[in-house]
Amino acid sequence: KNKTGAALANPTKADYQAVYDEIASRLEEKDDYDDGSFGPVLVRLAWHASGTYDKETGTGGSNGATMRFHPESSHGANAGLIAARDFLDPVKAKFPWITYSDLWILGGVCAIQEMQGPIVPYRPGRSDRDVAACTPDGRLPDATQGGDHLRNIFYRMGFNDQEIVALSGAHALGRCHRDRSGFEGPWTFSPTVLTNDFYTLLLEQKWDWKKWDGPKQYEDKSTKSLMMLPTDMALVQDKGFRPHVERYAKSNDEFFKDFSAVVLRLFELGVPFAAGTESQRWTMKPTWDES
Ligand code: DDH
């Protein structure tokens, strides 16, 4: 079978790199969406595909891509992610041998790297499951809540306080959309570049409740153009979380190192990889790497 044929028996690293390159070139080309990139919404798709994991029952996680189906596609938390799924559909059509579950995660890895984030090692091995594997609503975090809720949700996935803070740095990317979550605005001034700005802004700006008719959110006092969710603010209000915010605000390198490690784990939750394949994780080459 040829390289893009549905029956490609043993896809190699080069085959996955070709998919990566296709996603990267579509990211480059389709620059009239939102703040100029589909990157943030691709990261969110990969996270919401993975973040349904429950370590007690082994259900949820990135194996399955069950967000293709109602009811999971209609869960409030997933509002707007159709944009990311639609973005990736032509990639799936061009490389039909890749599973949706591996493709969505590769989309997240590609978006993070192409938005100048750290390398996130990748391995394939996810299989698509049917509608019966959809997870119940309520497994993803609710932005109106505080620290206890964050711990309930992320401990269920198997993460600790430091990892909750590291994962939350993804909010350097993208924005809230009134017609999706009800919230509005970006967290940083460069929402299409991954940096530790989420932490520096959280600590250095003065934040007020936004006066509006929408859900309770914070806005920065000086420019009134940035936002924080109640769950974001919990990271500086809670003394278990705050030292990690301070550490990542001080060092982008520390943030990148910890973010890469924890996102790798997030993206592999619930996947029954064959034993021994940890050593088969690949570094997918970013387009900006000229070597
Ligand atoms: Fe998030 N996130 N997220 N988030 N998230 C939203 C957008 C984005 C929460 C709520 C929201 C993570 C954690 C949390 C991204 C990545 C990650 C929006 C706005 C809400 C609300 C959606 C919209 O209106 O379009 C809450 C609550 C939490 C938490 O409790 C910790 C994590 C762990 C990640 C990750 O990727 C590791 C990204 C990227 C976006 C921007 C999406 C976009 O379209 O732009």
CSV table of C-alpha atoms and ligand atoms in Angstrom, one decimal:
chain,number,residue,atom,x,y,z
A,1,LYS,CA,0.0,0.0,0.0
A,2,ASN,CA,1.2,3.5,-0.6
A,3,LYS,CA,2.1,5.8,2.2
A,4,THR,CA,-1.2,7.5,2.6
A,5,GLY,CA,-3.3,4.3,2.0
A,6,ALA,CA,-5.7,3.3,4.7
A,7,ALA,CA,-4.0,0.0,5.2
A,8,LEU,CA,-0.5,1.4,6.0
A,9,ALA,CA,0.6,-1.5,8.1
A,10,ASN,CA,3.4,-0.2,10.2
A,11,PRO,CA,3.6,3.6,10.1
A,12,THR,CA,7.1,4.9,11.0
A,13,LYS,CA,8.3,8.0,12.6
A,14,ALA,CA,8.7,9.6,9.1
A,15,ASP,CA,5.0,8.9,8.5
A,16,TYR,CA,4.0,10.7,11.7
A,17,GLN,CA,6.4,13.5,10.8
A,18,ALA,CA,4.6,13.9,7.5
A,19,VAL,CA,1.3,14.3,9.4
A,20,TYR,CA,3.0,16.8,11.8
A,21,ASP,CA,4.3,18.8,8.8
A,22,GLU,CA,0.8,18.9,7.3
A,23,ILE,CA,-0.7,20.2,10.5
A,24,ALA,CA,2.1,22.8,10.8
A,25,SER,CA,1.6,24.0,7.2
A,26,ARG,CA,-2.1,24.4,7.7
A,27,LEU,CA,-1.5,26.3,10.9
A,28,GLU,CA,0.8,28.7,8.9
A,29,GLU,CA,-1.7,29.0,6.1
A,30,LYS,CA,-4.9,29.5,8.1
A,31,ASP,CA,-3.9,32.7,9.9
A,32,ASP,CA,-7.2,34.6,9.7
A,33,TYR,CA,-8.7,32.7,12.7
A,34,ASP,CA,-9.1,34.3,16.1
A,35,ASP,CA,-5.7,35.9,17.2
A,36,GLY,CA,-4.1,34.6,14.0
A,37,SER,CA,-3.8,30.9,14.8
A,38,PHE,CA,-5.7,27.7,15.3
A,39,GLY,CA,-2.8,26.7,17.6
A,40,PRO,CA,-4.6,27.5,20.9
A,41,VAL,CA,-7.8,25.7,20.1
A,42,LEU,CA,-5.8,22.6,18.9
A,43,VAL,CA,-4.1,22.5,22.3
A,44,ARG,CA,-7.4,22.8,24.0
A,45,LEU,CA,-8.8,19.9,22.0
A,46,ALA,CA,-5.9,17.6,22.9
A,47,TRP,CA,-6.3,18.6,26.6
A,48,HIS,CA,-10.1,18.0,26.7
A,49,ALA,CA,-9.7,14.7,24.9
A,50,SER,CA,-7.2,13.7,27.7
A,51,GLY,CA,-8.5,15.4,30.8
A,52,THR,CA,-11.6,13.2,31.1
A,53,TYR,CA,-9.3,10.5,32.6
A,54,ASP,CA,-10.3,8.8,35.9
A,55,LYS,CA,-7.5,6.8,37.4
A,56,GLU,CA,-9.9,4.7,39.6
A,57,THR,CA,-12.0,3.3,36.8
A,58,GLY,CA,-9.4,3.7,34.0
A,59,THR,CA,-12.1,5.4,31.9
A,60,GLY,CA,-11.7,8.5,29.7
A,61,GLY,CA,-8.3,9.9,28.5
A,62,SER,CA,-6.9,10.4,25.1
A,63,ASN,CA,-7.6,6.8,23.8
A,64,GLY,CA,-10.8,6.9,21.9
A,65,ALA,CA,-11.5,10.4,20.5
A,66,THR,CA,-15.0,10.0,21.8
A,67,MET,CA,-15.6,13.7,21.6
A,68,ARG,CA,-16.5,13.0,17.9
A,69,PHE,CA,-19.9,11.8,19.3
A,70,HIS,CA,-22.9,13.3,21.1
A,71,PRO,CA,-23.2,13.5,24.1
A,72,GLU,CA,-19.5,14.3,24.7
A,73,SER,CA,-19.3,16.7,21.8
A,74,SER,CA,-22.2,18.7,23.4
A,75,HIS,CA,-20.8,18.9,27.0
A,76,GLY,CA,-20.6,22.5,27.9
A,77,ALA,CA,-16.8,22.4,28.5
A,78,ASN,CA,-16.3,21.3,24.9
A,79,ALA,CA,-18.2,24.2,23.3
A,80,GLY,CA,-16.2,25.6,20.4
A,81,LEU,CA,-13.9,22.6,20.0
A,82,ILE,CA,-15.7,21.7,16.7
A,83,ALA,CA,-13.3,24.4,15.2
A,84,ALA,CA,-10.3,22.3,16.1
A,85,ARG,CA,-11.9,19.0,15.0
A,86,ASP,CA,-12.9,20.5,11.7
A,87,PHE,CA,-9.4,22.0,11.2
A,88,LEU,CA,-7.9,18.5,11.6
A,89,ASP,CA,-10.5,16.6,9.4
A,90,PRO,CA,-8.7,17.3,6.1
A,91,VAL,CA,-5.5,16.0,7.7
A,92,LYS,CA,-7.3,12.8,8.6
A,93,ALA,CA,-8.6,12.6,5.0
A,94,LYS,CA,-5.0,12.9,3.6
A,95,PHE,CA,-3.6,10.4,6.1
A,96,PRO,CA,-6.5,8.0,6.7
A,97,TRP,CA,-4.2,5.4,8.5
A,98,ILE,CA,-3.8,7.6,11.6
A,99,THR,CA,-6.4,7.3,14.3
A,100,TYR,CA,-8.4,10.3,15.3
A,101,SER,CA,-7.1,9.9,18.9
A,102,ASP,CA,-3.4,9.9,17.8
A,103,LEU,CA,-4.1,12.8,15.4
A,104,TRP,CA,-5.8,15.0,18.0
A,105,ILE,CA,-2.8,14.5,20.3
A,106,LEU,CA,-0.3,15.1,17.5
A,107,GLY,CA,-2.3,18.3,16.8
A,108,GLY,CA,-1.7,19.4,20.4
A,109,VAL,CA,2.0,18.5,20.2
A,110,CYS,CA,2.4,20.3,16.9
A,111,ALA,CA,0.6,23.4,18.1
A,112,ILE,CA,2.7,23.7,21.3
A,113,GLN,CA,6.0,23.3,19.4
A,114,GLU,CA,5.0,25.6,16.5
A,115,MET,CA,3.9,28.3,19.0
A,116,GLN,CA,7.5,28.2,20.2
A,117,GLY,CA,6.9,26.0,23.2
A,118,PRO,CA,9.1,23.2,24.4
A,119,ILE,CA,9.5,19.9,22.6
A,120,VAL,CA,6.8,17.4,23.8
A,121,PRO,CA,7.9,13.8,23.0
A,122,TYR,CA,5.2,11.9,21.2
A,123,ARG,CA,4.3,8.3,20.7
A,124,PRO,CA,1.3,6.9,18.8
A,125,GLY,CA,-0.7,3.9,19.8
A,126,ARG,CA,-4.2,5.2,20.6
A,127,SER,CA,-7.2,3.6,19.0
A,128,ASP,CA,-10.6,5.1,18.3
A,129,ARG,CA,-13.6,3.9,20.3
A,130,ASP,CA,-17.3,4.2,19.7
A,131,VAL,CA,-20.0,6.2,21.3
A,132,ALA,CA,-20.4,3.8,24.3
A,133,ALA,CA,-17.0,5.0,25.5
A,134,CYS,CA,-18.1,8.6,25.9
A,135,THR,CA,-17.4,9.9,29.4
A,136,PRO,CA,-20.1,11.5,31.6
A,137,ASP,CA,-20.3,15.3,31.8
A,138,GLY,CA,-18.5,17.0,34.6
A,139,ARG,CA,-15.0,15.5,34.4
A,140,LEU,CA,-13.3,18.7,33.1
A,141,PRO,CA,-12.7,21.7,35.4
A,142,ASP,CA,-15.4,24.3,36.1
A,143,ALA,CA,-13.8,27.8,35.9
A,144,THR,CA,-16.1,29.4,38.5
A,145,GLN,CA,-14.6,27.2,41.3
A,146,GLY,CA,-11.6,27.3,43.6
A,147,GLY,CA,-8.6,25.3,44.8
A,148,ASP,CA,-10.6,22.4,46.2
A,149,HIS,CA,-12.3,21.8,42.9
A,150,LEU,CA,-9.0,22.0,41.0
A,151,ARG,CA,-7.5,19.3,43.4
A,152,ASN,CA,-10.6,17.1,43.0
A,153,ILE,CA,-10.5,17.2,39.2
A,154,PHE,CA,-6.7,16.9,38.7
A,155,TYR,CA,-6.0,14.4,41.5
A,156,ARG,CA,-8.6,12.2,39.8
A,157,MET,CA,-6.3,12.2,36.7
A,158,GLY,CA,-3.3,11.5,38.9
A,159,PHE,CA,-1.6,14.9,39.1
A,160,ASN,CA,-0.2,16.8,42.1
A,161,ASP,CA,-0.2,20.5,43.0
A,162,GLN,CA,3.0,21.3,41.1
A,163,GLU,CA,1.6,19.6,38.0
A,164,ILE,CA,-1.7,21.5,38.3
A,165,VAL,CA,0.2,24.8,38.3
A,166,ALA,CA,2.5,23.7,35.4
A,167,LEU,CA,-0.5,22.6,33.3
A,168,SER,CA,-2.3,25.9,33.9
A,169,GLY,CA,0.5,27.8,32.2
A,170,ALA,CA,-1.2,26.7,28.9
A,171,HIS,CA,-3.4,29.7,29.5
A,172,ALA,CA,-0.6,31.9,28.1
A,173,LEU,CA,-2.3,30.7,24.9
A,174,GLY,CA,-5.6,31.6,23.3
A,175,ARG,CA,-8.6,33.3,24.8
A,176,CYS,CA,-12.1,32.9,26.2
A,177,HIS,CA,-15.0,33.3,23.8
A,178,ARG,CA,-18.4,34.7,24.9
A,179,ASP,CA,-20.3,32.3,22.7
A,180,ARG,CA,-18.4,29.2,24.0
A,181,SER,CA,-17.6,29.4,27.7
A,182,GLY,CA,-19.4,32.7,28.4
A,183,PHE,CA,-16.1,34.3,29.5
A,184,GLU,CA,-14.3,36.8,27.4
A,185,GLY,CA,-10.7,37.8,26.5
A,186,PRO,CA,-7.1,36.6,26.4
A,187,TRP,CA,-4.8,35.9,29.4
A,188,THR,CA,-1.7,37.4,27.8
A,189,PHE,CA,-0.6,40.0,25.2
A,190,SER,CA,0.9,37.2,23.0
A,191,PRO,CA,-1.8,34.5,22.9
A,192,THR,CA,-0.2,32.6,20.0
A,193,VAL,CA,3.3,32.2,21.6
A,194,LEU,CA,3.9,30.0,24.5
A,195,THR,CA,5.7,31.7,27.3
A,196,ASN,CA,5.6,31.9,31.1
A,197,ASP,CA,3.6,35.2,30.9
A,198,PHE,CA,0.5,33.6,32.5
A,199,TYR,CA,2.5,33.4,35.8
A,200,THR,CA,4.2,36.8,35.6
A,201,LEU,CA,1.0,38.6,34.8
A,202,LEU,CA,-0.9,36.7,37.5
A,203,LEU,CA,1.7,38.0,40.1
A,204,GLU,CA,2.5,41.4,38.7
A,205,GLN,CA,-0.8,42.8,37.5
A,206,LYS,CA,-3.4,44.2,39.8
A,207,TRP,CA,-6.6,42.3,39.2
A,208,ASP,CA,-10.2,43.4,39.7
A,209,TRP,CA,-13.5,41.7,39.2
A,210,LYS,CA,-14.7,42.7,35.8
A,211,LYS,CA,-17.9,44.8,35.9
A,212,TRP,CA,-20.2,43.3,33.3
A,213,ASP,CA,-23.3,41.1,32.9
A,214,GLY,CA,-21.2,37.9,32.2
A,215,PRO,CA,-19.9,35.3,34.5
A,216,LYS,CA,-17.5,36.4,37.3
A,217,GLN,CA,-14.0,36.9,35.9
A,218,TYR,CA,-11.1,39.2,36.6
A,219,GLU,CA,-9.6,42.0,34.5
A,220,ASP,CA,-6.3,43.7,34.8
A,221,LYS,CA,-6.5,47.1,36.4
A,222,SER,CA,-4.1,48.9,34.1
A,223,THR,CA,-5.2,47.9,30.5
A,224,LYS,CA,-8.5,46.2,31.2
A,225,SER,CA,-7.7,44.0,28.2
A,226,LEU,CA,-6.6,40.8,29.9
A,227,MET,CA,-8.5,38.3,31.9
A,228,MET,CA,-8.2,35.6,34.6
A,229,LEU,CA,-10.7,33.0,35.6
A,230,PRO,CA,-11.6,32.3,39.2
A,231,THR,CA,-9.7,29.0,38.9
A,232,ASP,CA,-6.6,30.9,37.6
A,233,MET,CA,-6.7,33.3,40.6
A,234,ALA,CA,-6.9,30.3,42.9
A,235,LEU,CA,-3.3,29.5,41.9
A,236,VAL,CA,-2.0,32.6,43.7
A,237,GLN,CA,-4.6,32.6,46.5
A,238,ASP,CA,-3.8,29.0,47.6
A,239,LYS,CA,-0.6,28.5,49.5
A,240,GLY,CA,0.0,25.0,48.1
A,241,PHE,CA,-0.1,26.3,44.5
A,242,ARG,CA,1.5,29.8,44.9
A,243,PRO,CA,5.2,28.8,45.3
A,244,HIS,CA,5.0,27.0,41.9
A,245,VAL,CA,3.5,30.1,40.3
A,246,GLU,CA,6.4,32.1,41.7
A,247,ARG,CA,9.0,29.6,40.5
A,248,TYR,CA,7.6,29.5,36.9
A,249,ALA,CA,7.2,33.3,36.8
A,250,LYS,CA,11.0,33.5,37.6
A,251,SER,CA,12.1,31.0,35.0
A,252,ASN,CA,10.7,30.3,31.6
A,253,ASP,CA,13.2,27.4,31.4
A,254,GLU,CA,11.8,25.7,34.5
A,255,PHE,CA,8.3,26.2,33.2
A,256,PHE,CA,9.2,24.7,29.8
A,257,LYS,CA,10.9,21.7,31.4
A,258,ASP,CA,8.0,20.9,33.7
A,259,PHE,CA,5.3,21.8,31.2
A,260,SER,CA,6.7,19.4,28.6
A,261,ALA,CA,6.9,16.6,31.2
A,262,VAL,CA,3.4,17.0,32.5
A,263,VAL,CA,1.8,17.6,29.1
A,264,LEU,CA,3.4,14.4,27.9
A,265,ARG,CA,1.7,12.5,30.8
A,266,LEU,CA,-1.6,14.3,30.2
A,267,PHE,CA,-1.6,13.3,26.6
A,268,GLU,CA,-0.9,9.7,27.4
A,269,LEU,CA,-3.6,9.2,30.1
A,270,GLY,CA,-5.7,6.1,29.6
A,271,VAL,CA,-3.7,4.8,26.6
A,272,PRO,CA,-2.8,1.0,26.8
A,273,PHE,CA,0.6,1.4,25.2
A,274,ALA,CA,2.5,-1.8,24.8
A,275,ALA,CA,5.1,-2.3,27.6
A,276,GLY,CA,8.5,-1.0,26.7
A,277,THR,CA,7.4,1.7,24.2
A,278,GLU,CA,8.4,4.5,26.6
A,279,SER,CA,11.8,4.4,24.9
A,280,GLN,CA,10.0,4.8,21.5
A,281,ARG,CA,8.8,8.3,22.1
A,282,TRP,CA,9.8,10.5,19.3
A,283,THR,CA,10.8,14.1,19.0
A,284,MET,CA,8.7,15.5,16.1
A,285,LYS,CA,10.8,18.1,14.3
A,286,PRO,CA,9.4,21.6,14.5
A,287,THR,CA,9.4,23.7,11.3
A,288,TRP,CA,11.6,26.3,13.0
A,289,ASP,CA,14.3,23.7,13.7
A,290,GLU,CA,16.8,24.2,10.8
A,291,SER,CA,19.3,21.5,11.9
B,1,DDH,FE1,-8.2,26.1,29.7
B,1,DDH,N1,-9.9,27.2,29.4
B,1,DDH,N2,-8.9,25.6,31.6
B,1,DDH,N3,-6.6,24.8,30.0
B,1,DDH,N4,-7.7,26.5,27.8
B,1,DDH,C1,-10.2,27.9,28.3
B,1,DDH,C2,-9.4,28.1,27.2
B,1,DDH,C3,-8.2,27.4,27.0
B,1,DDH,C4,-10.1,26.0,32.2
B,1,DDH,C5,-11.1,26.8,31.5
B,1,DDH,C6,-11.0,27.3,30.3
B,1,DDH,C7,-6.3,24.1,31.1
B,1,DDH,C8,-7.0,24.3,32.3
B,1,DDH,C9,-8.2,24.9,32.5
B,1,DDH,C10,-6.5,26.0,27.2
B,1,DDH,C11,-5.7,25.0,27.7
B,1,DDH,C12,-5.7,24.4,29.0
B,1,DDH,C13,-11.5,28.5,28.4
B,1,DDH,C14,-12.2,29.4,27.4
B,1,DDH,C15,-11.9,28.2,29.7
B,1,DDH,C16,-13.3,28.6,30.3
B,1,DDH,C17,-12.9,28.6,26.4
B,1,DDH,C18,-13.6,29.4,25.3
B,1,DDH,O1,-14.4,30.2,25.7
B,1,DDH,O2,-13.2,29.3,24.1
B,1,DDH,C19,-10.1,25.7,33.6
B,1,DDH,C20,-11.2,26.0,34.5
B,1,DDH,C21,-8.9,25.0,33.8
B,1,DDH,C22,-8.4,24.5,35.1
B,1,DDH,O3,-9.2,24.4,36.1
B,1,DDH,C23,-7.1,24.3,35.4
B,1,DDH,C24,-5.3,23.2,30.8
B,1,DDH,C25,-4.7,22.2,31.9
B,1,DDH,C26,-4.9,23.4,29.5
B,1,DDH,C27,-3.8,22.7,28.7
B,1,DDH,O4,-3.8,22.8,27.6
B,1,DDH,C28,-2.8,21.9,29.4
B,1,DDH,C29,-6.3,26.7,26.0
B,1,DDH,C30,-5.1,26.5,25.1
B,1,DDH,C31,-7.3,27.6,25.8
B,1,DDH,C32,-7.6,28.6,24.7
B,1,DDH,C33,-8.5,28.0,23.7
B,1,DDH,C34,-8.8,29.0,22.5
B,1,DDH,O5,-9.7,28.6,21.8
B,1,DDH,O6,-8.2,30.0,22.4
